[in-house]
PDB file of C-alpha atoms in Angstrom:
ATOM      1  CA  THR A 269      -6.861   4.298 -14.498  1.00 47.00           C
ATOM      2  CA  LYS A 270      -5.050   1.852 -12.110  1.00 47.00           C
ATOM      3  CA  GLN A 271      -3.205   3.572  -9.131  1.00 50.00           C
ATOM      4  CA  ARG A 272      -0.198   1.962  -7.847  1.00 45.00           C
ATOM      5  CA  LYS A 273       0.463   1.553  -4.039  1.00 46.00           C
ATOM      6  CA  PRO A 274       3.818   2.080  -2.461  1.00 43.00           C
ATOM      7  CA  LEU A 275       5.412  -0.957  -1.776  1.00 43.00           C
ATOM      8  CA  HIS A 276       7.267  -0.125   1.317  1.00 45.00           C
ATOM      9  CA  VAL A 277       5.206   1.403   4.196  1.00 44.00           C
ATOM     10  CA  VAL A 278       6.824   2.640   7.563  1.00 47.00           C
ATOM     11  CA  ASP A 279       3.941   3.806   9.803  1.00 51.00           C
ATOM     12  CA  ASN A 280       0.416   3.666   9.894  1.00 47.00           C
ATOM     13  CA  LYS A 281      -0.125   6.852   7.859  1.00 61.00           C
ATOM     14  CA  LYS A 282       1.303   4.909   5.078  1.00 81.00           C
ATOM     15  CA  ARG A 283       3.380   7.618   3.594  1.00 88.00           C
ATOM     16  CA  PRO A 284       5.864   6.900   0.668  1.00 91.00           C
ATOM     17  CA  ARG A 285       9.522   6.679   1.963  1.00 92.00           C
ATOM     18  CA  ILE A 286      11.992   8.855  -0.109  1.00 93.00           C
ATOM     19  CA  LEU A 287      15.616   8.683   0.071  1.00 92.00           C
ATOM     20  CA  VAL A 288      17.091  11.938  -0.818  1.00 93.00           C
ATOM     21  CA  ALA A 289      20.858  11.863  -1.789  1.00 91.00           C
ATOM     22  CA  ASP A 290      22.527  15.195  -2.348  1.00 92.00           C
ATOM     23  CA  HIS A 291      25.677  16.908  -0.844  1.00 90.00           C
ATOM     24  CA  ASP A 292      24.029  20.707  -0.839  1.00 91.00           C
ATOM     25  CA  GLU A 293      21.932  21.255   2.232  1.00 91.00           C
ATOM     26  CA  ALA A 294      20.030  24.201   0.405  1.00 93.00           C
ATOM     27  CA  SER A 295      18.993  21.829  -2.106  1.00 91.00           C
ATOM     28  CA  ILE A 296      17.975  18.835   0.773  1.00 90.00           C
ATOM     29  CA  LYS A 297      16.012  21.767   2.540  1.00 92.00           C
ATOM     30  CA  ALA A 298      13.957  22.623  -0.678  1.00 92.00           C
ATOM     31  CA  VAL A 299      13.179  18.958  -1.253  1.00 90.00           C
ATOM     32  CA  LYS A 300      12.056  18.615   2.393  1.00 89.00           C
ATOM     33  CA  LYS A 301       9.891  21.482   2.150  1.00 90.00           C
ATOM     34  CA  ARG A 302       8.241  20.288  -1.067  1.00 92.00           C
ATOM     35  CA  LEU A 303       7.710  16.848   0.299  1.00 90.00           C
ATOM     36  CA  ARG A 304       5.628  17.737   3.398  1.00 88.00           C
ATOM     37  CA  PRO A 305       6.267  15.528   6.243  1.00 88.00           C
ATOM     38  CA  ASP A 306       2.658  14.677   6.863  1.00 89.00           C
ATOM     39  CA  GLU A 307       2.486  12.992   3.419  1.00 91.00           C
ATOM     40  CA  TYR A 308       5.939  11.650   2.785  1.00 92.00           C
ATOM     41  CA  PHE A 309       8.611   9.735   4.956  1.00 92.00           C
ATOM     42  CA  VAL A 310      11.996  11.322   3.528  1.00 92.00           C
ATOM     43  CA  ARG A 311      15.385  10.113   4.779  1.00 92.00           C
ATOM     44  CA  THR A 312      18.495  12.226   3.482  1.00 92.00           C
ATOM     45  CA  ALA A 313      22.079  11.206   2.591  1.00 91.00           C
ATOM     46  CA  SER A 314      24.817  13.828   2.212  1.00 90.00           C
ATOM     47  CA  ASN A 315      27.070  11.598  -0.230  1.00 88.00           C
ATOM     48  CA  GLY A 316      27.041   8.076  -2.055  1.00 86.00           C
ATOM     49  CA  GLN A 317      28.157   6.002   0.960  1.00 87.00           C
ATOM     50  CA  GLU A 318      25.618   7.411   3.183  1.00 90.00           C
ATOM     51  CA  CYS A 319      23.024   6.775   0.847  1.00 90.00           C
ATOM     52  CA  LEU A 320      24.112   3.048   0.127  1.00 88.00           C
ATOM     53  CA  ASP A 321      24.145   2.576   3.822  1.00 90.00           C
ATOM     54  CA  ALA A 322      20.917   3.866   3.993  1.00 90.00           C
ATOM     55  CA  LEU A 323      19.687   1.342   1.340  1.00 87.00           C
ATOM     56  CA  GLN A 324      21.576  -1.746   2.968  1.00 85.00           C
ATOM     57  CA  ASN A 325      20.498  -1.171   6.165  1.00 86.00           C
ATOM     58  CA  SER A 326      16.798  -0.458   5.956  1.00 81.00           C
ATOM     59  CA  SER A 327      14.309  -2.821   7.142  1.00 76.00           C
ATOM     60  CA  VAL A 328      11.494  -1.576   5.186  1.00 76.00           C
ATOM     61  CA  GLY A 329      13.054  -0.214   2.431  1.00 83.00           C
ATOM     62  CA  TYR A 330      12.210   3.003  -0.113  1.00 88.00           C
ATOM     63  CA  ASP A 331       9.695   3.905  -2.633  1.00 90.00           C
ATOM     64  CA  VAL A 332      11.949   6.172  -4.760  1.00 90.00           C
ATOM     65  CA  ILE A 333      15.581   7.551  -4.584  1.00 90.00           C
ATOM     66  CA  LEU A 334      16.381  11.104  -5.530  1.00 90.00           C
ATOM     67  CA  VAL A 335      19.920  11.548  -6.345  1.00 89.00           C
ATOM     68  CA  ALA A 336      21.828  15.086  -7.136  1.00 87.00           C
ATOM     69  CA  LYS A 337      22.889  14.812 -10.211  1.00 81.00           C
ATOM     70  CA  ASP A 338      26.539  16.582  -9.072  1.00 79.00           C
ATOM     71  CA  LEU A 339      26.919  14.378  -6.223  1.00 76.00           C
ATOM     72  CA  ALA A 340      30.310  14.041  -5.232  1.00 67.00           C
ATOM     73  CA  SER A 341      33.053  12.053  -7.683  1.00 63.00           C
ATOM     74  CA  ASN A 342      31.040   8.821  -9.085  1.00 69.00           C
ATOM     75  CA  ASP A 343      28.703   8.576  -6.146  1.00 78.00           C
ATOM     76  CA  ALA A 344      25.518   8.839  -8.528  1.00 77.00           C
ATOM     77  CA  PHE A 345      26.823   6.132 -11.026  1.00 76.00           C
ATOM     78  CA  GLU A 346      27.846   4.000  -7.735  1.00 80.00           C
ATOM     79  CA  ILE A 347      24.502   4.107  -6.485  1.00 83.00           C
ATOM     80  CA  THR A 348      22.939   2.954  -9.952  1.00 79.00           C
ATOM     81  CA  LYS A 349      25.219   0.448 -10.176  1.00 82.00           C
ATOM     82  CA  TRP A 350      24.375  -1.037  -6.775  1.00 79.00           C
ATOM     83  CA  LEU A 351      20.557  -0.949  -7.392  1.00 79.00           C
ATOM     84  CA  ARG A 352      21.147  -2.768 -10.907  1.00 79.00           C
ATOM     85  CA  CYS A 353      23.187  -5.396  -9.218  1.00 82.00           C
ATOM     86  CA  ARG A 354      20.731  -5.804  -6.349  1.00 76.00           C
ATOM     87  CA  GLN A 355      17.702  -6.058  -8.903  1.00 73.00           C
ATOM     88  CA  GLN A 356      19.670  -8.766 -10.817  1.00 73.00           C
ATOM     89  CA  GLU A 357      20.393 -10.778  -7.816  1.00 74.00           C
ATOM     90  CA  ASN A 358      16.678 -10.532  -6.483  1.00 70.00           C
ATOM     91  CA  LYS A 359      14.623 -12.152  -9.297  1.00 59.00           C
ATOM     92  CA  GLU A 360      11.701 -13.060  -6.732  1.00 53.00           C
ATOM     93  CA  GLU A 361      11.290  -8.989  -5.970  1.00 57.00           C
ATOM     94  CA  PRO A 362      10.087  -7.783  -9.491  1.00 51.00           C
ATOM     95  CA  HIS A 363      10.041  -4.320  -8.185  1.00 61.00           C
ATOM     96  CA  ARG A 364      12.553  -2.013  -9.557  1.00 72.00           C
ATOM     97  CA  LEU A 365      13.265   0.846  -6.944  1.00 78.00           C
ATOM     98  CA  PRO A 366      13.063   4.150  -9.078  1.00 79.00           C
ATOM     99  CA  GLN A 367      15.910   6.351  -8.890  1.00 81.00           C
ATOM    100  CA  ILE A 368      15.350  10.117 -10.208  1.00 81.00           C
ATOM    101  CA  ILE A 369      18.144  12.176 -10.667  1.00 81.00           C
ATOM    102  CA  ILE A 370      17.752  15.699  -9.757  1.00 82.00           C
TER     103      ILE A 370
END
C-alpha cells in the first residue's frame, strides 16, 4: 500500500503537526499523553477562536485538527465553516485538512 507523507513538517524530526481544540483540560492532557512528543507536534486551543487564530497564524500549517464535539457554543461549526471556505478559495492546494471530531 502507498504511504502518505505529512504535508506540513516543522522540524528535522518530521513529526506530524496536530492541532487539538478542547475546553476540557483533562481531555487535552489525555490526548497529549497518547500523542507522544517524540512522535507528534501538538498545539492546543481551549476554544474556537484560539483554534482559528492558530490556523490563520501558522506559517507551516497542521496535518490534522482534533475538535471536541462539545466545544463551546458553535465553535466546532465555525472551525469547519472556516476550513471549507479556505479550501474553496485555495484551488492550487488540493490538500484538504482533516478535521476529526472527538
